[in-house]
Amino acid sequence: MRRRLLAAAAVIATVLAISAAPALAQEGNEVVAEPLTADAVQVALDNIWVLIAAVLVIFMQAGFALVEAGLTRAKSVANIMMKNLMDFCVGVLAFAAVGFAIAFGTGNDLFGTSGWFLDSAEFTKNYLAESTLSLPTFFIFQVAFAATAATIVSGAMAERTKFKSYFVYSFLITALVYPVVVHWTWGGGWLANLDTPYIDFAGSSIVHMVGGIAALVGAAYLGPRIGKYGPDGKPRAIPGHSIPFAIIGVFILFIGWFGFNPGSQLAADGVVPAVAVTTLIAGAAGGVAAMAAIWLKTGKPDVAMTGNGVLAGLVGITAGTAHVNNWGAVAIGAIAGGIVVAAVLFFDRVRIDDPVGAVSVHGVCGAFGALAVGLFATTDGSPLGADSVDGLFYGGGASQLATQAIGVVAIAAFVAVTMVIVFGGIKLVLGLRVPEEEELAGLDVAEHGAPGYGPDVLGGSGIGDFSLVGVPVPAGK
């Protein structure tokens, strides 16, 4: 015990000594000491915290991959993992080359025109100009968000999309489509410059709705999976092959959201833990509300739908996480949890086959989250306090709600039109959907040369209306 106390005391003493030590600066050929100020310490803390938050957001890619893999069939699991891997890899390169400049470079109210390949230091009056973050820190945090917007689409297009076509889509949304929306808002563009500025603290609409709208267009172009609808036109369940994968993925995403939302403060200050609380309770409320809604609807507390309810609550709170109090967070999360159940059932009825519910979770609940700022934002008890605004429910009138509605409609329309062009062009040039025989057999071997699971797994029992290896079996067997 004594040795442990001595070791702890030594560590504390070392930290204090480092903190008190002067900083070193280069002047010509000489290295001179400079006093370490409180401001310098704050700058270091801000950058370290945002880098940690960026890593948490990057870790969300693993959560997305597991949720999508778990809620789809084993015969395409390698394809799903490959799409999520490439969303991140191609996303980093595309955003570094052109996306970051379009999003944050100097230009006009619609898009940036400087900073290509991270070479320029000229940026608009935005989060970077107003923060203590270095350009590398800010870029890493923002590129993690860009990859998130891209990977949302993977689940809605699962089990039937050509990989090369998906790869092209992933590059284009990260390089061109998503950055334009960012410039309108976080980059100091026209939505940020309205008389009542648009508010989306961490990306309910900027990230999640962008991905959700793109997912809707992609799923509509592809059409439903073979066997999703019976001869009577009614949707049939095609269960995923691993609920444990899906729920582990939900937990990973929940953890990652503590980088997503608190990290968006872009500083290490007292707002960070308060934002973490609103994030936490909204996600929990979303899970409980979705469980209750599906239980009332079907008589069973469906596990996958409950997991999507958690994600819906997190998506819903993301725009207003720093602008609402704790009770507002509970309300937003619970409403989003109910909305996602209704949305999933609705899209099933209108023949939008979305295997993981990405359109409902990210698109519908992302739009709701942005609108909710105009209703639930308050200067009383929110993480930002007096720096927040008062929404309709707190006596602030309808001006903020009107701005939020303008932003949601504008972003949704822009993404829908551009993605119709993107997916339409890809379908015309490369084709979008795999042949029927490949879809029935699974995409792993046809698209990537090897199955995601070995023959001992794939040779097992059937799942849903189709076996793991894609051989049709009678419904209900």
Short mmCIF file of C-alpha atoms in Angstrom, two decimals:
data_model
loop_
_atom_site.label_atom_id
_atom_site.label_comp_id
_atom_site.label_asym_id
_atom_site.label_seq_id
_atom_site.Cartn_x
_atom_site.Cartn_y
_atom_site.Cartn_z
CA MET A 1 0.00 0.00 0.00
CA ARG A 2 2.84 2.39 0.92
CA ARG A 3 4.54 1.77 -2.42
CA ARG A 4 1.29 2.49 -4.26
CA LEU A 5 0.86 5.78 -2.39
CA LEU A 6 4.43 6.77 -3.17
CA ALA A 7 3.94 5.91 -6.85
CA ALA A 8 0.74 7.96 -6.99
CA ALA A 9 2.47 10.89 -5.30
CA ALA A 10 5.28 10.68 -7.84
CA VAL A 11 2.84 10.76 -10.75
CA ILE A 12 1.04 13.79 -9.27
CA ALA A 13 4.32 15.56 -8.69
CA THR A 14 5.42 14.90 -12.26
CA VAL A 15 2.15 16.27 -13.66
CA LEU A 16 2.44 19.38 -11.49
CA ALA A 17 6.04 19.87 -12.54
CA ILE A 18 5.15 19.59 -16.22
CA SER A 19 2.25 22.00 -15.74
CA ALA A 20 4.51 24.53 -14.06
CA ALA A 21 7.32 24.13 -16.57
CA PRO A 22 7.86 26.89 -19.12
CA ALA A 23 6.99 26.29 -22.76
CA LEU A 24 9.77 26.25 -25.33
CA ALA A 25 9.78 28.44 -28.42
CA GLN A 26 12.17 28.69 -31.37
CA GLU A 27 13.76 32.09 -32.02
CA GLY A 28 16.25 31.85 -34.84
CA ASN A 29 18.77 29.20 -33.85
CA GLU A 30 18.00 29.49 -30.15
CA VAL A 31 15.39 27.74 -28.05
CA VAL A 32 14.05 30.07 -25.38
CA ALA A 33 11.68 29.44 -22.48
CA GLU A 34 8.23 31.03 -22.33
CA PRO A 35 5.93 30.98 -19.32
CA LEU A 36 3.07 28.46 -19.62
CA THR A 37 -0.10 30.52 -19.35
CA ALA A 38 -3.63 29.46 -18.48
CA ASP A 39 -4.67 30.28 -22.04
CA ALA A 40 -2.01 27.96 -23.45
CA VAL A 41 -3.19 25.15 -21.17
CA GLN A 42 -6.79 25.73 -22.25
CA VAL A 43 -5.81 25.56 -25.92
CA ALA A 44 -4.02 22.25 -25.31
CA LEU A 45 -7.00 20.85 -23.40
CA ASP A 46 -9.43 21.93 -26.11
CA ASN A 47 -7.43 20.23 -28.83
CA ILE A 48 -6.85 17.04 -26.85
CA TRP A 49 -10.53 16.74 -25.93
CA VAL A 50 -11.75 17.28 -29.50
CA LEU A 51 -9.24 14.71 -30.80
CA ILE A 52 -10.59 12.21 -28.26
CA ALA A 53 -14.15 13.07 -29.33
CA ALA A 54 -13.16 12.53 -32.97
CA VAL A 55 -11.86 9.07 -32.13
CA LEU A 56 -15.18 8.26 -30.45
CA VAL A 57 -17.05 9.37 -33.58
CA ILE A 58 -14.74 7.28 -35.77
CA PHE A 59 -15.45 4.31 -33.48
CA MET A 60 -19.12 4.72 -34.42
CA GLN A 61 -18.23 3.22 -37.81
CA ALA A 62 -17.83 -0.11 -36.04
CA GLY A 63 -21.27 0.37 -34.48
CA PHE A 64 -22.88 1.10 -37.84
CA ALA A 65 -21.22 -1.97 -39.35
CA LEU A 66 -22.45 -4.26 -36.57
CA VAL A 67 -26.00 -2.88 -36.59
CA GLU A 68 -26.25 -3.32 -40.35
CA ALA A 69 -24.67 -6.76 -40.34
CA GLY A 70 -26.85 -7.96 -37.48
CA LEU A 71 -30.11 -6.80 -39.06
CA THR A 72 -29.36 -8.38 -42.44
CA ARG A 73 -28.58 -11.91 -43.58
CA ALA A 74 -25.30 -13.76 -43.14
CA LYS A 75 -24.83 -14.33 -46.86
CA SER A 76 -23.89 -10.66 -47.41
CA VAL A 77 -22.04 -9.85 -44.19
CA ALA A 78 -18.62 -9.39 -45.83
CA ASN A 79 -20.13 -6.98 -48.35
CA ILE A 80 -21.64 -4.95 -45.52
CA MET A 81 -18.36 -4.78 -43.65
CA MET A 82 -16.54 -3.75 -46.83
CA LYS A 83 -18.99 -0.93 -47.54
CA ASN A 84 -18.61 0.46 -44.02
CA LEU A 85 -14.84 0.18 -44.23
CA MET A 86 -14.72 2.01 -47.55
CA ASP A 87 -17.17 4.69 -46.40
CA PHE A 88 -14.51 5.71 -43.93
CA CYS A 89 -11.42 5.24 -46.10
CA VAL A 90 -12.73 6.92 -49.25
CA GLY A 91 -14.52 9.49 -47.09
CA VAL A 92 -11.27 10.62 -45.47
CA LEU A 93 -9.55 11.05 -48.83
CA ALA A 94 -12.49 12.78 -50.54
CA PHE A 95 -13.09 15.17 -47.65
CA ALA A 96 -9.40 15.99 -47.34
CA ALA A 97 -9.08 16.66 -51.07
CA VAL A 98 -12.16 18.78 -51.74
CA GLY A 99 -14.93 18.30 -49.18
CA PHE A 100 -13.32 20.24 -46.33
CA ALA A 101 -12.64 23.21 -48.62
CA ILE A 102 -16.22 23.26 -49.89
CA ALA A 103 -17.50 23.03 -46.32
CA PHE A 104 -15.24 25.52 -44.56
CA GLY A 105 -13.21 27.38 -47.18
CA THR A 106 -13.77 31.04 -48.00
CA GLY A 107 -16.20 31.49 -50.84
CA ASN A 108 -19.84 32.53 -50.86
CA ASP A 109 -23.07 31.69 -49.05
CA LEU A 110 -23.43 28.42 -50.96
CA PHE A 111 -20.01 26.77 -50.96
CA GLY A 112 -16.35 27.33 -50.17
CA THR A 113 -13.74 27.84 -52.88
CA SER A 114 -10.42 27.71 -51.03
CA GLY A 115 -8.45 25.30 -48.90
CA TRP A 116 -8.17 22.42 -51.38
CA PHE A 117 -6.12 19.50 -50.07
CA LEU A 118 -5.95 21.28 -46.68
CA ASP A 119 -3.40 23.72 -48.15
CA SER A 120 -5.05 27.06 -47.42
CA ALA A 121 -5.38 28.80 -44.07
CA GLU A 122 -8.21 31.01 -45.37
CA PHE A 123 -11.51 29.93 -43.88
CA THR A 124 -14.86 31.58 -43.41
CA LYS A 125 -16.07 32.92 -40.08
CA ASN A 126 -17.10 29.58 -38.68
CA TYR A 127 -16.37 27.15 -35.89
CA LEU A 128 -12.68 27.05 -36.80
CA ALA A 129 -12.19 30.82 -36.84
CA GLU A 130 -13.99 31.23 -33.53
CA SER A 131 -12.34 28.37 -31.64
CA THR A 132 -8.95 27.48 -30.21
CA LEU A 133 -8.63 24.38 -32.36
CA SER A 134 -5.79 23.80 -34.75
CA LEU A 135 -6.57 22.98 -38.38
CA PRO A 136 -5.52 19.30 -38.01
CA THR A 137 -7.74 18.84 -34.94
CA PHE A 138 -10.71 20.50 -36.59
CA PHE A 139 -10.28 18.49 -39.80
CA ILE A 140 -10.09 15.13 -38.02
CA PHE A 141 -13.26 15.92 -36.07
CA GLN A 142 -15.14 17.05 -39.17
CA VAL A 143 -14.03 14.17 -41.37
CA ALA A 144 -15.40 11.74 -38.80
CA PHE A 145 -18.81 13.42 -39.24
CA ALA A 146 -18.54 13.25 -43.03
CA ALA A 147 -17.92 9.50 -42.93
CA THR A 148 -20.93 9.09 -40.65
CA ALA A 149 -23.24 10.82 -43.12
CA ALA A 150 -22.00 8.54 -45.90
CA THR A 151 -22.29 5.24 -44.04
CA ILE A 152 -25.93 5.78 -43.01
CA VAL A 153 -26.94 4.91 -46.58
CA SER A 154 -25.30 1.49 -46.53
CA GLY A 155 -28.01 -0.14 -44.42
CA ALA A 156 -30.91 1.04 -46.56
CA MET A 157 -29.23 -0.34 -49.71
CA ALA A 158 -28.05 -3.58 -48.13
CA GLU A 159 -28.08 -7.03 -49.78
CA ARG A 160 -28.68 -5.89 -53.37
CA THR A 161 -26.24 -3.11 -54.38
CA LYS A 162 -23.19 -3.45 -56.61
CA PHE A 163 -20.10 -2.63 -54.59
CA LYS A 164 -18.43 -0.54 -57.33
CA SER A 165 -21.58 1.56 -57.63
CA TYR A 166 -21.75 2.05 -53.87
CA PHE A 167 -18.07 3.06 -53.85
CA VAL A 168 -18.75 5.83 -56.38
CA TYR A 169 -21.75 7.07 -54.35
CA SER A 170 -19.65 7.14 -51.16
CA PHE A 171 -17.00 9.29 -52.79
CA LEU A 172 -19.49 11.76 -54.26
CA ILE A 173 -21.54 12.34 -51.11
CA THR A 174 -18.42 12.95 -49.02
CA ALA A 175 -16.66 15.10 -51.58
CA LEU A 176 -19.56 17.22 -52.86
CA VAL A 177 -23.05 16.76 -51.42
CA TYR A 178 -22.50 16.69 -47.65
CA PRO A 179 -19.90 19.52 -47.69
CA VAL A 180 -22.35 21.93 -49.35
CA VAL A 181 -24.86 21.41 -46.53
CA VAL A 182 -22.10 21.94 -43.98
CA HIS A 183 -21.10 25.22 -45.64
CA TRP A 184 -24.68 26.50 -45.48
CA THR A 185 -24.66 26.00 -41.72
CA TRP A 186 -21.46 25.37 -39.80
CA GLY A 187 -19.37 26.96 -42.56
CA GLY A 188 -21.04 30.36 -42.23
CA GLY A 189 -23.30 30.10 -45.29
CA TRP A 190 -26.80 31.39 -45.93
CA LEU A 191 -28.65 29.39 -43.25
CA ALA A 192 -26.21 30.62 -40.63
CA ASN A 193 -26.70 34.21 -41.83
CA LEU A 194 -30.49 34.39 -41.62
CA ASP A 195 -31.91 37.03 -39.28
CA THR A 196 -32.72 34.15 -36.95
CA PRO A 197 -29.77 31.80 -37.58
CA TYR A 198 -30.37 28.11 -38.15
CA ILE A 199 -29.39 25.91 -35.19
CA ASP A 200 -28.10 22.37 -35.46
CA PHE A 201 -25.55 21.95 -32.70
CA ALA A 202 -24.18 18.53 -33.68
CA GLY A 203 -25.94 17.45 -36.86
CA SER A 204 -29.49 16.03 -36.60
CA SER A 205 -30.14 17.47 -40.06
CA ILE A 206 -26.65 18.32 -41.28
CA VAL A 207 -25.32 14.79 -40.78
CA HIS A 208 -28.17 12.39 -40.06
CA MET A 209 -30.95 13.77 -42.25
CA VAL A 210 -28.50 14.14 -45.14
CA GLY A 211 -27.66 10.45 -44.83
CA GLY A 212 -31.31 9.51 -44.33
CA ILE A 213 -32.54 11.37 -47.43
CA ALA A 214 -29.74 9.84 -49.51
CA ALA A 215 -30.72 6.43 -48.13
CA LEU A 216 -34.35 6.99 -49.15
CA VAL A 217 -33.37 7.86 -52.72
CA GLY A 218 -30.98 4.90 -52.95
CA ALA A 219 -33.53 2.42 -51.61
CA ALA A 220 -36.19 3.77 -53.97
CA TYR A 221 -33.90 3.38 -56.99
CA LEU A 222 -33.01 -0.20 -56.02
CA GLY A 223 -36.47 -1.45 -55.20
CA PRO A 224 -37.19 -4.08 -52.53
CA ARG A 225 -35.18 -7.23 -51.96
CA ILE A 226 -36.41 -10.43 -53.58
CA GLY A 227 -39.02 -11.96 -51.30
CA LYS A 228 -39.68 -8.84 -49.23
CA TYR A 229 -43.26 -8.62 -50.52
CA GLY A 230 -45.61 -11.55 -50.95
CA PRO A 231 -47.98 -12.21 -53.86
CA ASP A 232 -50.60 -10.14 -52.03
CA GLY A 233 -48.23 -7.17 -51.93
CA LYS A 234 -47.90 -7.22 -48.17
CA PRO A 235 -44.43 -6.84 -46.63
CA ARG A 236 -42.84 -9.95 -45.16
CA ALA A 237 -40.26 -9.93 -42.41
CA ILE A 238 -36.73 -10.90 -43.43
CA PRO A 239 -35.07 -11.24 -40.02
CA GLY A 240 -31.43 -10.38 -39.55
CA HIS A 241 -28.95 -13.10 -38.71
CA SER A 242 -27.58 -11.70 -35.43
CA ILE A 243 -29.50 -9.65 -32.90
CA PRO A 244 -26.41 -9.71 -30.62
CA PHE A 245 -24.42 -7.97 -33.39
CA ALA A 246 -27.14 -5.37 -33.77
CA ILE A 247 -27.45 -4.53 -30.08
CA ILE A 248 -23.69 -4.47 -29.52
CA GLY A 249 -23.62 -2.05 -32.45
CA VAL A 250 -26.26 0.10 -30.75
CA PHE A 251 -24.17 0.25 -27.58
CA ILE A 252 -21.06 1.22 -29.58
CA LEU A 253 -23.03 3.99 -31.30
CA PHE A 254 -24.36 5.17 -27.94
CA ILE A 255 -20.79 5.42 -26.65
CA GLY A 256 -19.67 7.18 -29.81
CA TRP A 257 -22.41 9.77 -29.40
CA PHE A 258 -20.55 11.10 -26.35
CA GLY A 259 -17.94 12.26 -28.84
CA PHE A 260 -20.50 13.31 -31.43
CA ASN A 261 -22.53 15.69 -29.26
CA PRO A 262 -20.24 16.85 -26.42
CA GLY A 263 -17.35 17.09 -28.87
CA SER A 264 -19.33 19.56 -30.96
CA GLN A 265 -18.78 22.19 -28.27
CA LEU A 266 -15.25 22.24 -29.76
CA ALA A 267 -13.79 23.10 -26.38
CA ALA A 268 -13.10 21.49 -23.02
CA ASP A 269 -15.44 23.47 -20.79
CA GLY A 270 -18.46 23.13 -18.53
CA VAL A 271 -20.89 22.73 -21.43
CA VAL A 272 -19.43 19.32 -22.31
CA PRO A 273 -20.77 17.26 -19.36
CA ALA A 274 -24.16 18.98 -19.53
CA VAL A 275 -24.47 18.08 -23.22
CA ALA A 276 -23.47 14.51 -22.32
CA VAL A 277 -26.43 14.38 -19.91
CA THR A 278 -29.02 15.53 -22.46
CA THR A 279 -27.55 13.03 -24.93
CA LEU A 280 -27.74 10.19 -22.42
CA ILE A 281 -31.30 10.70 -21.28
CA ALA A 282 -32.65 11.30 -24.79
CA GLY A 283 -31.19 8.02 -26.02
CA ALA A 284 -32.61 6.15 -23.04
CA ALA A 285 -36.03 7.77 -23.50
CA GLY A 286 -36.01 6.82 -27.18
CA GLY A 287 -35.38 3.18 -26.36
CA VAL A 288 -38.15 2.98 -23.78
CA ALA A 289 -40.66 4.80 -26.00
CA ALA A 290 -39.94 2.60 -29.03
CA MET A 291 -40.23 -0.55 -26.93
CA ALA A 292 -43.60 0.60 -25.59
CA ALA A 293 -44.86 1.57 -29.05
CA ILE A 294 -43.96 -1.69 -30.76
CA TRP A 295 -45.20 -3.68 -27.75
CA LEU A 296 -48.60 -2.03 -28.02
CA LYS A 297 -48.63 -2.55 -31.79
CA THR A 298 -47.56 -6.19 -31.99
CA GLY A 299 -47.92 -7.54 -28.48
CA LYS A 300 -44.15 -8.16 -28.20
CA PRO A 301 -41.27 -5.89 -27.10
CA ASP A 302 -39.23 -6.27 -30.30
CA VAL A 303 -35.50 -6.12 -29.68
CA ALA A 304 -34.38 -4.64 -33.02
CA MET A 305 -37.05 -1.94 -32.95
CA THR A 306 -36.06 -1.01 -29.40
CA GLY A 307 -32.45 -0.67 -30.51
CA ASN A 308 -33.56 1.61 -33.32
CA GLY A 309 -35.53 3.60 -30.74
CA VAL A 310 -32.33 4.28 -28.82
CA LEU A 311 -30.68 5.52 -32.01
CA ALA A 312 -33.75 7.58 -32.88
CA GLY A 313 -33.60 9.33 -29.51
CA LEU A 314 -29.92 10.08 -30.04
CA VAL A 315 -30.50 11.41 -33.55
CA GLY A 316 -33.42 13.51 -32.33
CA ILE A 317 -31.47 15.22 -29.56
CA THR A 318 -28.35 15.91 -31.62
CA ALA A 319 -29.50 19.28 -33.04
CA GLY A 320 -30.68 20.73 -29.73
CA THR A 321 -28.50 18.87 -27.25
CA ALA A 322 -26.89 22.11 -25.99
CA HIS A 323 -30.06 24.19 -26.27
CA VAL A 324 -32.64 22.16 -24.31
CA ASN A 325 -32.94 21.31 -20.64
CA ASN A 326 -33.08 17.77 -19.30
CA TRP A 327 -36.88 17.54 -19.47
CA GLY A 328 -36.78 18.75 -23.05
CA ALA A 329 -34.25 16.02 -23.82
CA VAL A 330 -36.56 13.37 -22.33
CA ALA A 331 -39.46 14.66 -24.43
CA ILE A 332 -37.43 14.81 -27.66
CA GLY A 333 -36.00 11.33 -27.14
CA ALA A 334 -39.39 9.80 -26.32
CA ILE A 335 -41.13 11.45 -29.28
CA ALA A 336 -38.35 10.29 -31.62
CA GLY A 337 -38.69 6.76 -30.25
CA GLY A 338 -42.38 6.76 -31.11
CA ILE A 339 -41.79 8.36 -34.51
CA VAL A 340 -39.28 5.73 -35.59
CA VAL A 341 -41.74 2.88 -35.05
CA ALA A 342 -44.42 4.62 -37.10
CA ALA A 343 -41.92 5.54 -39.82
CA VAL A 344 -40.54 2.01 -40.19
CA LEU A 345 -44.06 0.61 -40.58
CA PHE A 346 -44.97 3.36 -43.04
CA PHE A 347 -41.99 2.81 -45.34
CA ASP A 348 -42.65 -0.92 -45.32
CA ARG A 349 -46.19 -0.26 -46.55
CA VAL A 350 -45.07 2.02 -49.41
CA ARG A 351 -42.50 -0.54 -50.64
CA ILE A 352 -39.33 1.24 -49.51
CA ASP A 353 -37.29 -1.76 -48.40
CA ASP A 354 -34.92 -0.43 -45.75
CA PRO A 355 -33.42 -3.48 -43.99
CA VAL A 356 -32.10 -1.56 -40.98
CA GLY A 357 -34.53 1.37 -40.71
CA ALA A 358 -31.90 3.95 -41.69
CA VAL A 359 -34.38 6.25 -43.44
CA SER A 360 -36.63 6.28 -40.38
CA VAL A 361 -33.91 6.61 -37.74
CA HIS A 362 -31.71 9.16 -39.48
CA GLY A 363 -33.90 10.83 -42.07
CA VAL A 364 -37.24 11.21 -40.30
CA CYS A 365 -35.88 11.60 -36.76
CA GLY A 366 -33.09 13.87 -38.01
CA ALA A 367 -35.69 16.23 -39.47
CA PHE A 368 -37.71 16.04 -36.26
CA GLY A 369 -34.63 16.80 -34.16
CA ALA A 370 -33.89 19.97 -36.11
CA LEU A 371 -37.51 21.14 -35.83
CA ALA A 372 -37.56 20.31 -32.12
CA VAL A 373 -35.00 23.07 -31.49
CA GLY A 374 -37.66 25.60 -32.44
CA LEU A 375 -40.00 24.06 -29.88
CA PHE A 376 -37.88 23.00 -26.91
CA ALA A 377 -34.85 25.35 -26.92
CA THR A 378 -34.53 27.37 -23.75
CA THR A 379 -32.19 29.76 -22.00
CA ASP A 380 -33.30 28.35 -18.64
CA GLY A 381 -31.47 25.18 -17.65
CA SER A 382 -29.96 24.24 -21.02
CA PRO A 383 -26.20 23.53 -21.30
CA LEU A 384 -25.62 26.83 -23.13
CA GLY A 385 -27.90 28.76 -20.76
CA ALA A 386 -28.11 32.43 -21.70
CA ASP A 387 -26.24 31.70 -24.94
CA SER A 388 -29.14 29.56 -26.12
CA VAL A 389 -32.50 30.78 -27.49
CA ASP A 390 -36.08 30.34 -26.36
CA GLY A 391 -38.25 28.19 -28.59
CA LEU A 392 -42.02 28.23 -29.00
CA PHE A 393 -42.72 26.27 -25.81
CA TYR A 394 -40.63 28.70 -23.74
CA GLY A 395 -42.12 31.99 -24.91
CA GLY A 396 -39.71 32.68 -27.74
CA GLY A 397 -42.32 32.78 -30.46
CA ALA A 398 -42.25 30.96 -33.77
CA SER A 399 -39.27 32.67 -35.43
CA GLN A 400 -36.77 29.96 -34.51
CA LEU A 401 -39.21 27.22 -35.51
CA ALA A 402 -39.73 28.95 -38.87
CA THR A 403 -35.98 29.09 -39.47
CA GLN A 404 -35.63 25.44 -38.54
CA ALA A 405 -38.40 24.52 -40.97
CA ILE A 406 -36.73 26.52 -43.76
CA GLY A 407 -33.44 24.74 -43.10
CA VAL A 408 -34.95 21.26 -42.98
CA VAL A 409 -36.87 21.76 -46.23
CA ALA A 410 -33.89 23.32 -48.02
CA ILE A 411 -31.44 20.62 -46.92
CA ALA A 412 -33.86 17.79 -47.71
CA ALA A 413 -34.66 19.21 -51.15
CA PHE A 414 -31.01 19.78 -52.05
CA VAL A 415 -29.94 16.29 -50.98
CA ALA A 416 -32.93 14.62 -52.66
CA VAL A 417 -32.31 16.35 -56.00
CA THR A 418 -28.54 15.77 -55.99
CA MET A 419 -28.89 12.13 -54.96
CA VAL A 420 -31.48 11.50 -57.68
CA ILE A 421 -28.85 12.75 -60.11
CA VAL A 422 -26.05 10.75 -58.46
CA PHE A 423 -27.90 7.45 -58.23
CA GLY A 424 -29.52 7.99 -61.62
CA GLY A 425 -26.12 8.55 -63.22
CA ILE A 426 -24.60 5.55 -61.46
CA LYS A 427 -27.50 3.34 -62.52
CA LEU A 428 -27.13 4.48 -66.13
CA VAL A 429 -23.35 4.07 -66.33
CA LEU A 430 -22.47 1.23 -63.95
CA GLY A 431 -25.76 -0.30 -62.94
CA LEU A 432 -26.93 -0.18 -59.35
CA ARG A 433 -28.40 -3.58 -58.49
CA VAL A 434 -26.71 -6.97 -58.64
CA PRO A 435 -28.24 -9.72 -60.82
CA GLU A 436 -31.01 -11.81 -59.27
CA GLU A 437 -28.89 -14.94 -58.93
CA GLU A 438 -26.20 -13.02 -57.04
CA GLU A 439 -28.75 -11.48 -54.70
CA LEU A 440 -30.24 -14.89 -53.90
CA ALA A 441 -26.83 -16.43 -53.31
CA GLY A 442 -25.54 -13.47 -51.32
CA LEU A 443 -23.14 -10.73 -52.30
CA ASP A 444 -20.03 -11.91 -50.49
CA VAL A 445 -18.64 -14.38 -53.02
CA ALA A 446 -19.91 -12.63 -56.16
CA GLU A 447 -18.71 -9.16 -55.12
CA HIS A 448 -15.66 -9.95 -52.98
CA GLY A 449 -14.54 -13.48 -53.81
CA ALA A 450 -15.08 -15.07 -50.41
CA PRO A 451 -17.89 -15.53 -47.88
CA GLY A 452 -17.99 -13.56 -44.66
CA TYR A 453 -18.53 -16.76 -42.72
CA GLY A 454 -17.10 -20.22 -43.22
CA PRO A 455 -19.13 -23.18 -44.56
CA ASP A 456 -19.80 -24.47 -41.05
CA VAL A 457 -21.85 -21.32 -40.40
CA LEU A 458 -23.41 -20.87 -43.84
CA GLY A 459 -24.48 -24.49 -43.97
CA GLY A 460 -26.78 -24.02 -41.00
CA SER A 461 -30.52 -23.58 -40.73
CA GLY A 462 -32.59 -21.09 -42.68
CA ILE A 463 -33.52 -17.62 -41.53
CA GLY A 464 -36.84 -16.03 -42.40
CA ASP A 465 -38.11 -16.76 -45.88
CA PHE A 466 -34.65 -17.48 -47.26
CA SER A 467 -31.81 -19.58 -45.93
CA LEU A 468 -28.44 -18.14 -45.03
CA VAL A 469 -26.99 -19.25 -48.38
CA GLY A 470 -29.85 -17.77 -50.34
CA VAL A 471 -31.79 -20.91 -51.29
CA PRO A 472 -35.54 -20.20 -51.10
CA VAL A 473 -37.47 -22.18 -48.52
CA PRO A 474 -41.21 -22.19 -47.97
CA ALA A 475 -42.51 -19.26 -45.96
CA GLY A 476 -43.10 -20.12 -42.32
CA LYS A 477 -40.89 -23.20 -42.41
#
